[in-house]
Amino acid sequence: MKVGVFSCKPYDKDFFAAQNHHFGFELEFLECKLCPETVALAKPFDAVSVFVDDLIDKQVLDALKQYEVSHIALRCRGFSNVDIAYAKTLDISVSRVPYYSHTAVAEHAITLILALDRKLLRSYSRAIDNHYELEGLLGFNLKNRTVGVIGTGEIGKAFIRILNGFGSRVLCYDIAPDNQVDEAGNAYVDLDTLYKESDIISLHCPLTPDSEHMIDHNAIGLMKPNVMLINTSRGGLFNTQALIAGLKSKKIGYLGVDIYEMESEILEDSDGCESIPYDTYDRLATFENVLITSHQGFFTQESLEKVTETTLVNLQYFFAGKVCNETYL
Protein backbone atom coordinates (compact mmCIF):
# COMPACT_ATOMS: atom_id res chain seq x y z
CA MET A 1 0.00 0.00 0.00
CA LYS A 2 2.29 2.70 -1.33
CA VAL A 3 1.12 6.30 -1.29
CA GLY A 4 2.86 9.24 -2.95
CA VAL A 5 2.31 12.44 -0.97
CA PHE A 6 2.83 15.32 -3.41
CA SER A 7 3.28 19.03 -2.61
CA CYS A 8 4.65 17.91 0.73
CA LYS A 9 6.10 20.43 3.16
CA PRO A 10 8.27 19.55 6.17
CA TYR A 11 5.33 20.06 8.51
CA ASP A 12 3.25 17.62 6.42
CA LYS A 13 5.89 14.96 6.97
CA ASP A 14 5.86 15.60 10.70
CA PHE A 15 2.09 15.29 11.02
CA PHE A 16 1.88 12.20 8.80
CA ALA A 17 4.74 10.54 10.69
CA ALA A 18 2.96 11.19 13.98
CA GLN A 19 -0.23 9.45 12.85
CA ASN A 20 0.73 6.91 10.19
CA HIS A 21 1.88 4.31 12.73
CA HIS A 22 -1.83 3.71 13.38
CA PHE A 23 -2.36 2.92 9.68
CA GLY A 24 0.88 1.39 8.43
CA PHE A 25 0.98 2.87 4.92
CA GLU A 26 4.23 3.11 2.99
CA LEU A 27 4.37 6.85 2.44
CA GLU A 28 6.79 8.60 0.10
CA PHE A 29 6.94 12.37 0.41
CA LEU A 30 7.54 14.48 -2.69
CA GLU A 31 8.00 18.25 -2.54
CA CYS A 32 6.96 18.80 -6.17
CA LYS A 33 3.41 19.32 -7.36
CA LEU A 34 1.57 16.58 -9.21
CA CYS A 35 1.01 17.90 -12.73
CA PRO A 36 1.58 16.72 -16.33
CA GLU A 37 5.33 17.37 -16.03
CA THR A 38 5.74 15.31 -12.84
CA VAL A 39 3.06 12.63 -13.14
CA ALA A 40 5.64 9.97 -14.07
CA LEU A 41 6.76 10.11 -10.44
CA ALA A 42 3.39 8.59 -9.47
CA LYS A 43 4.13 5.32 -11.27
CA PRO A 44 5.28 3.32 -8.20
CA PHE A 45 2.23 4.16 -6.09
CA ASP A 46 -1.16 2.58 -5.44
CA ALA A 47 -2.64 5.96 -4.50
CA VAL A 48 -1.55 9.60 -4.38
CA SER A 49 -2.28 12.44 -1.98
CA VAL A 50 -2.37 15.99 -3.32
CA PHE A 51 -3.01 19.56 -2.20
CA VAL A 52 -4.67 22.66 -3.64
CA ASP A 53 -1.96 23.59 -6.17
CA ASP A 54 -1.61 20.16 -7.75
CA LEU A 55 -3.18 19.96 -11.20
CA ILE A 56 -5.13 16.76 -11.79
CA ASP A 57 -6.40 17.27 -15.34
CA LYS A 58 -7.23 14.71 -18.04
CA GLN A 59 -3.59 14.27 -19.01
CA VAL A 60 -2.60 13.49 -15.43
CA LEU A 61 -5.61 11.22 -14.91
CA ASP A 62 -4.83 9.24 -18.07
CA ALA A 63 -1.30 8.70 -16.80
CA LEU A 64 -2.51 7.69 -13.33
CA LYS A 65 -4.85 5.17 -14.93
CA GLN A 66 -1.96 3.79 -16.99
CA TYR A 67 0.12 3.45 -13.80
CA GLU A 68 -2.81 1.74 -12.04
CA VAL A 69 -3.13 4.49 -9.45
CA SER A 70 -6.75 4.14 -8.36
CA HIS A 71 -7.26 6.79 -5.69
CA ILE A 72 -6.52 10.49 -5.20
CA ALA A 73 -6.66 11.69 -1.59
CA LEU A 74 -6.98 15.46 -1.44
CA ARG A 75 -5.60 17.09 1.71
CA CYS A 76 -8.03 19.99 1.41
CA ARG A 77 -11.70 20.83 1.04
CA GLY A 78 -11.72 22.28 -2.46
CA PHE A 79 -11.45 20.11 -5.54
CA SER A 80 -11.57 22.54 -8.47
CA ASN A 81 -8.06 21.42 -9.44
CA VAL A 82 -9.29 17.87 -10.13
CA ASP A 83 -11.38 16.82 -13.14
CA ILE A 84 -13.80 14.81 -11.00
CA ALA A 85 -16.11 13.81 -13.85
CA TYR A 86 -13.27 12.42 -15.95
CA ALA A 87 -11.77 10.62 -12.94
CA LYS A 88 -15.06 8.77 -12.50
CA THR A 89 -14.99 7.57 -16.10
CA LEU A 90 -11.56 6.05 -15.39
CA ASP A 91 -12.76 4.48 -12.13
CA ILE A 92 -10.32 6.59 -10.12
CA SER A 93 -11.88 7.53 -6.78
CA VAL A 94 -11.28 10.90 -5.14
CA SER A 95 -11.58 11.86 -1.48
CA ARG A 96 -11.17 15.16 0.33
CA VAL A 97 -11.10 16.74 3.81
CA PRO A 98 -14.34 18.73 4.07
CA TYR A 99 -14.02 19.85 7.70
CA TYR A 100 -10.81 20.92 9.34
CA SER A 101 -10.20 24.66 9.65
CA HIS A 102 -13.46 26.49 10.34
CA THR A 103 -12.40 27.80 13.73
CA ALA A 104 -8.83 28.46 12.59
CA VAL A 105 -9.84 30.61 9.60
CA ALA A 106 -12.51 32.44 11.60
CA GLU A 107 -10.00 33.25 14.33
CA HIS A 108 -7.48 34.44 11.72
CA ALA A 109 -10.07 36.84 10.30
CA ILE A 110 -10.61 38.24 13.79
CA THR A 111 -6.84 38.51 14.17
CA LEU A 112 -6.62 40.63 11.02
CA ILE A 113 -9.43 42.87 12.26
CA LEU A 114 -7.84 43.47 15.66
CA ALA A 115 -4.33 43.95 14.25
CA LEU A 116 -5.58 46.55 11.78
CA ASP A 117 -7.93 48.25 14.23
CA ARG A 118 -5.31 48.61 16.97
CA LYS A 119 -2.50 49.27 14.48
CA LEU A 120 -0.32 46.60 16.04
CA LEU A 121 2.37 46.55 13.35
CA ARG A 122 2.95 50.27 13.64
CA SER A 123 2.89 50.10 17.43
CA TYR A 124 5.40 47.23 17.46
CA SER A 125 7.78 49.10 15.15
CA ARG A 126 7.68 52.09 17.47
CA ALA A 127 8.14 50.04 20.62
CA ILE A 128 11.28 48.24 19.42
CA ASP A 129 12.73 51.69 18.69
CA ASN A 130 11.85 52.79 22.25
CA HIS A 131 9.21 55.13 20.87
CA TYR A 132 5.92 54.95 22.73
CA GLU A 133 3.98 57.88 21.26
CA LEU A 134 0.26 57.02 20.91
CA GLU A 135 -0.46 59.51 18.15
CA GLY A 136 -1.74 57.64 15.08
CA LEU A 137 -2.63 54.48 17.01
CA LEU A 138 -6.26 55.29 17.84
CA GLY A 139 -8.52 52.25 17.43
CA PHE A 140 -12.18 51.45 17.98
CA ASN A 141 -14.23 48.91 19.93
CA LEU A 142 -15.81 45.94 18.19
CA LYS A 143 -18.73 46.16 20.58
CA ASN A 144 -21.71 47.74 18.79
CA ARG A 145 -19.79 47.99 15.51
CA THR A 146 -21.65 46.70 12.47
CA VAL A 147 -19.87 43.81 10.78
CA GLY A 148 -21.07 42.49 7.43
CA VAL A 149 -20.43 38.78 6.86
CA ILE A 150 -20.65 37.53 3.28
CA GLY A 151 -21.02 33.77 3.36
CA THR A 152 -22.49 31.92 6.33
CA GLY A 153 -21.14 28.43 5.82
CA GLU A 154 -19.20 26.73 8.60
CA ILE A 155 -16.37 29.30 8.61
CA GLY A 156 -18.80 32.21 8.40
CA LYS A 157 -20.84 30.84 11.29
CA ALA A 158 -17.72 30.33 13.41
CA PHE A 159 -16.74 33.93 12.65
CA ILE A 160 -20.21 35.18 13.60
CA ARG A 161 -20.11 33.34 16.93
CA ILE A 162 -16.89 35.15 17.82
CA LEU A 163 -18.40 38.49 16.79
CA ASN A 164 -21.44 37.81 18.95
CA GLY A 165 -19.07 37.40 21.88
CA PHE A 166 -17.63 40.84 21.16
CA GLY A 167 -21.13 42.33 21.11
CA SER A 168 -20.97 43.40 17.47
CA ARG A 169 -24.04 43.98 15.33
CA VAL A 170 -23.85 41.37 12.56
CA LEU A 171 -25.38 41.67 9.10
CA CYS A 172 -25.25 38.59 6.89
CA TYR A 173 -25.58 37.72 3.23
CA ASP A 174 -25.72 34.26 1.69
CA ILE A 175 -27.55 32.81 -1.30
CA ALA A 176 -28.70 30.05 1.08
CA PRO A 177 -29.52 31.60 4.50
CA ASP A 178 -28.96 29.41 7.55
CA ASN A 179 -31.66 29.22 10.24
CA GLN A 180 -29.03 28.88 12.97
CA VAL A 181 -27.68 32.31 12.08
CA ASP A 182 -31.16 33.87 12.26
CA GLU A 183 -31.98 32.13 15.52
CA ALA A 184 -28.82 33.54 17.11
CA GLY A 185 -30.15 37.05 16.52
CA ASN A 186 -28.20 37.96 13.40
CA ALA A 187 -29.91 39.55 10.41
CA TYR A 188 -29.78 38.53 6.76
CA VAL A 189 -29.89 41.50 4.38
CA ASP A 190 -29.29 42.11 0.69
CA LEU A 191 -25.76 42.93 -0.45
CA ASP A 192 -26.40 46.62 -1.05
CA THR A 193 -27.67 47.05 2.51
CA LEU A 194 -24.69 45.14 3.88
CA TYR A 195 -22.28 47.33 1.91
CA LYS A 196 -23.97 50.56 3.00
CA GLU A 197 -24.32 49.82 6.72
CA SER A 198 -21.21 47.82 7.64
CA ASP A 199 -18.14 49.26 9.34
CA ILE A 200 -16.29 46.02 8.65
CA ILE A 201 -16.96 43.54 5.83
CA SER A 202 -15.51 40.03 5.94
CA LEU A 203 -15.74 37.50 3.11
CA HIS A 204 -16.30 33.80 3.79
CA CYS A 205 -17.76 32.57 0.51
CA PRO A 206 -16.52 30.41 -2.38
CA LEU A 207 -15.22 31.81 -5.66
CA THR A 208 -17.73 31.15 -8.44
CA PRO A 209 -18.48 32.87 -11.76
CA ASP A 210 -21.18 34.83 -9.91
CA SER A 211 -18.98 35.88 -6.99
CA GLU A 212 -15.79 36.68 -8.91
CA HIS A 213 -14.82 40.33 -8.35
CA MET A 214 -17.93 40.92 -6.25
CA ILE A 215 -15.94 43.58 -4.41
CA ASP A 216 -15.42 45.95 -7.33
CA HIS A 217 -15.58 49.70 -7.92
CA ASN A 218 -19.38 49.75 -7.68
CA ALA A 219 -19.50 47.74 -4.46
CA ILE A 220 -16.81 49.86 -2.82
CA GLY A 221 -18.70 52.98 -3.90
CA LEU A 222 -21.67 51.87 -1.78
CA MET A 223 -19.59 51.34 1.35
CA LYS A 224 -19.07 53.64 4.30
CA PRO A 225 -16.03 55.91 4.29
CA ASN A 226 -13.09 54.29 6.10
CA VAL A 227 -14.59 50.80 5.78
CA MET A 228 -12.50 47.78 6.79
CA LEU A 229 -12.38 44.87 4.30
CA ILE A 230 -11.24 41.39 5.30
CA ASN A 231 -10.74 38.41 2.97
CA THR A 232 -9.66 35.00 4.23
CA SER A 233 -11.61 33.19 1.52
CA ARG A 234 -10.64 33.47 -2.16
CA GLY A 235 -8.54 36.17 -3.79
CA GLY A 236 -10.71 36.48 -6.88
CA LEU A 237 -13.59 37.84 -4.81
CA PHE A 238 -11.69 41.14 -4.85
CA ASN A 239 -10.95 43.30 -7.87
CA THR A 240 -7.43 44.34 -6.92
CA GLN A 241 -7.44 47.51 -9.01
CA ALA A 242 -10.66 48.58 -7.28
CA LEU A 243 -9.02 47.96 -3.89
CA ILE A 244 -6.09 50.18 -4.82
CA ALA A 245 -8.42 52.93 -5.99
CA GLY A 246 -10.42 52.64 -2.76
CA LEU A 247 -7.28 52.83 -0.64
CA LYS A 248 -5.98 55.85 -2.55
CA SER A 249 -9.29 57.68 -2.12
CA LYS A 250 -9.39 56.62 1.55
CA LYS A 251 -12.83 55.05 1.05
CA ILE A 252 -11.16 51.86 2.29
CA GLY A 253 -9.62 52.62 5.67
CA TYR A 254 -8.26 49.16 6.38
CA LEU A 255 -7.60 46.06 4.31
CA GLY A 256 -6.70 42.62 5.64
CA VAL A 257 -6.14 39.72 3.25
CA ASP A 258 -4.87 36.19 3.70
CA ILE A 259 -5.23 35.41 0.00
CA TYR A 260 -5.21 37.62 -3.07
CA GLU A 261 -5.76 37.43 -6.81
CA MET A 262 -2.15 37.06 -7.80
CA GLU A 263 -1.08 34.83 -4.92
CA SER A 264 -0.45 31.67 -6.93
CA GLU A 265 1.53 33.51 -9.57
CA ILE A 266 3.74 35.26 -7.05
CA LEU A 267 4.28 32.43 -4.61
CA GLU A 268 4.21 29.41 -6.89
CA ASP A 269 4.68 30.71 -10.45
CA SER A 270 1.41 28.98 -11.27
CA ASP A 271 -0.55 29.27 -14.49
CA GLY A 272 -3.81 28.64 -12.66
CA CYS A 273 -4.53 32.23 -11.71
CA GLU A 274 -5.29 35.56 -13.29
CA SER A 275 -2.43 37.37 -14.97
CA ILE A 276 -1.88 40.41 -12.76
CA PRO A 277 1.27 42.51 -13.03
CA TYR A 278 3.72 42.23 -10.16
CA ASP A 279 3.68 46.00 -9.71
CA THR A 280 -0.05 45.82 -8.93
CA TYR A 281 0.71 43.61 -5.94
CA ASP A 282 3.67 45.81 -5.01
CA ARG A 283 1.40 48.85 -5.01
CA LEU A 284 -1.11 47.14 -2.74
CA ALA A 285 1.63 46.28 -0.28
CA THR A 286 2.81 49.90 0.02
CA PHE A 287 -0.24 51.07 1.98
CA GLU A 288 0.41 51.13 5.72
CA ASN A 289 -3.25 50.34 6.42
CA VAL A 290 -2.98 47.04 4.50
CA LEU A 291 -2.11 43.78 6.26
CA ILE A 292 -1.25 40.79 4.06
CA THR A 293 -0.64 37.34 5.51
CA SER A 294 0.66 34.28 3.75
CA HIS A 295 -2.48 32.15 3.28
CA GLN A 296 -2.07 30.87 6.82
CA GLY A 297 -5.63 31.10 8.07
CA PHE A 298 -5.97 27.31 8.16
CA PHE A 299 -2.50 26.78 9.60
CA THR A 300 -2.99 25.60 13.17
CA GLN A 301 -1.91 22.42 14.91
CA GLU A 302 -5.50 21.29 15.29
CA SER A 303 -6.27 21.84 11.61
CA LEU A 304 -3.22 19.93 10.37
CA GLU A 305 -3.97 17.06 12.75
CA LYS A 306 -7.49 16.87 11.31
CA VAL A 307 -6.24 17.06 7.71
CA THR A 308 -3.76 14.27 8.30
CA GLU A 309 -6.18 12.03 10.18
CA THR A 310 -8.98 12.41 7.61
CA THR A 311 -6.59 11.82 4.69
CA LEU A 312 -5.26 8.64 6.26
CA VAL A 313 -8.77 7.41 7.09
CA ASN A 314 -9.83 8.08 3.50
CA LEU A 315 -6.89 6.00 2.27
CA GLN A 316 -7.83 3.27 4.73
CA TYR A 317 -11.35 3.21 3.29
CA PHE A 318 -9.95 2.97 -0.23
CA PHE A 319 -7.57 0.11 0.50
CA ALA A 320 -10.39 -1.71 2.33
CA GLY A 321 -12.60 -1.42 -0.76
CA LYS A 322 -15.06 0.90 0.98
CA VAL A 323 -16.41 4.39 0.34
CA CYS A 324 -16.92 7.10 2.96
CA ASN A 325 -20.01 9.02 1.91
CA GLU A 326 -18.95 12.10 3.88
CA THR A 327 -15.54 12.58 2.29
CA TYR A 328 -15.62 10.83 -1.08
CA LEU A 329 -16.50 12.75 -4.23
PDB file of C-alpha atoms in Angstrom, residues 34-36 39-40 42 48 50 55-73 79 81-94:
ATOM      1  CA  LEU A  34       1.568  16.585  -9.208  1.00  0.00           C
ATOM      2  CA  CYS A  35       1.011  17.898 -12.726  1.00  0.00           C
ATOM      3  CA  PRO A  36       1.582  16.723 -16.331  1.00  0.00           C
ATOM      4  CA  VAL A  39       3.059  12.632 -13.138  1.00  0.00           C
ATOM      5  CA  ALA A  40       5.637   9.971 -14.065  1.00  0.00           C
ATOM      6  CA  ALA A  42       3.395   8.585  -9.474  1.00  0.00           C
ATOM      7  CA  VAL A  48      -1.550   9.599  -4.378  1.00  0.00           C
ATOM      8  CA  VAL A  50      -2.367  15.992  -3.318  1.00  0.00           C
ATOM      9  CA  LEU A  55      -3.184  19.961 -11.202  1.00  0.00           C
ATOM     10  CA  ILE A  56      -5.127  16.757 -11.793  1.00  0.00           C
ATOM     11  CA  ASP A  57      -6.403  17.273 -15.338  1.00  0.00           C
ATOM     12  CA  LYS A  58      -7.230  14.715 -18.041  1.00  0.00           C
ATOM     13  CA  GLN A  59      -3.591  14.266 -19.011  1.00  0.00           C
ATOM     14  CA  VAL A  60      -2.597  13.488 -15.428  1.00  0.00           C
ATOM     15  CA  LEU A  61      -5.608  11.224 -14.907  1.00  0.00           C
ATOM     16  CA  ASP A  62      -4.832   9.243 -18.066  1.00  0.00           C
ATOM     17  CA  ALA A  63      -1.302   8.703 -16.802  1.00  0.00           C
ATOM     18  CA  LEU A  64      -2.509   7.691 -13.334  1.00  0.00           C
ATOM     19  CA  LYS A  65      -4.847   5.170 -14.931  1.00  0.00           C
ATOM     20  CA  GLN A  66      -1.961   3.787 -16.985  1.00  0.00           C
ATOM     21  CA  TYR A  67       0.122   3.446 -13.803  1.00  0.00           C
ATOM     22  CA  GLU A  68      -2.812   1.745 -12.036  1.00  0.00           C
ATOM     23  CA  VAL A  69      -3.125   4.493  -9.452  1.00  0.00           C
ATOM     24  CA  SER A  70      -6.747   4.143  -8.365  1.00  0.00           C
ATOM     25  CA  HIS A  71      -7.259   6.791  -5.689  1.00  0.00           C
ATOM     26  CA  ILE A  72      -6.516  10.493  -5.205  1.00  0.00           C
ATOM     27  CA  ALA A  73      -6.658  11.687  -1.588  1.00  0.00           C
ATOM     28  CA  PHE A  79     -11.453  20.112  -5.541  1.00  0.00           C
ATOM     29  CA  ASN A  81      -8.055  21.421  -9.438  1.00  0.00           C
ATOM     30  CA  VAL A  82      -9.292  17.873 -10.134  1.00  0.00           C
ATOM     31  CA  ASP A  83     -11.377  16.821 -13.141  1.00  0.00           C
ATOM     32  CA  ILE A  84     -13.797  14.807 -11.004  1.00  0.00           C
ATOM     33  CA  ALA A  85     -16.111  13.807 -13.851  1.00  0.00           C
ATOM     34  CA  TYR A  86     -13.266  12.422 -15.953  1.00  0.00           C
ATOM     35  CA  ALA A  87     -11.767  10.624 -12.944  1.00  0.00           C
ATOM     36  CA  LYS A  88     -15.056   8.775 -12.497  1.00  0.00           C
ATOM     37  CA  THR A  89     -14.987   7.572 -16.095  1.00  0.00           C
ATOM     38  CA  LEU A  90     -11.564   6.050 -15.389  1.00  0.00           C
ATOM     39  CA  ASP A  91     -12.764   4.481 -12.126  1.00  0.00           C
ATOM     40  CA  ILE A  92     -10.316   6.591 -10.118  1.00  0.00           C
ATOM     41  CA  SER A  93     -11.884   7.527  -6.783  1.00  0.00           C
ATOM     42  CA  VAL A  94     -11.283  10.902  -5.139  1.00  0.00           C
TER      43      VAL A  94
END
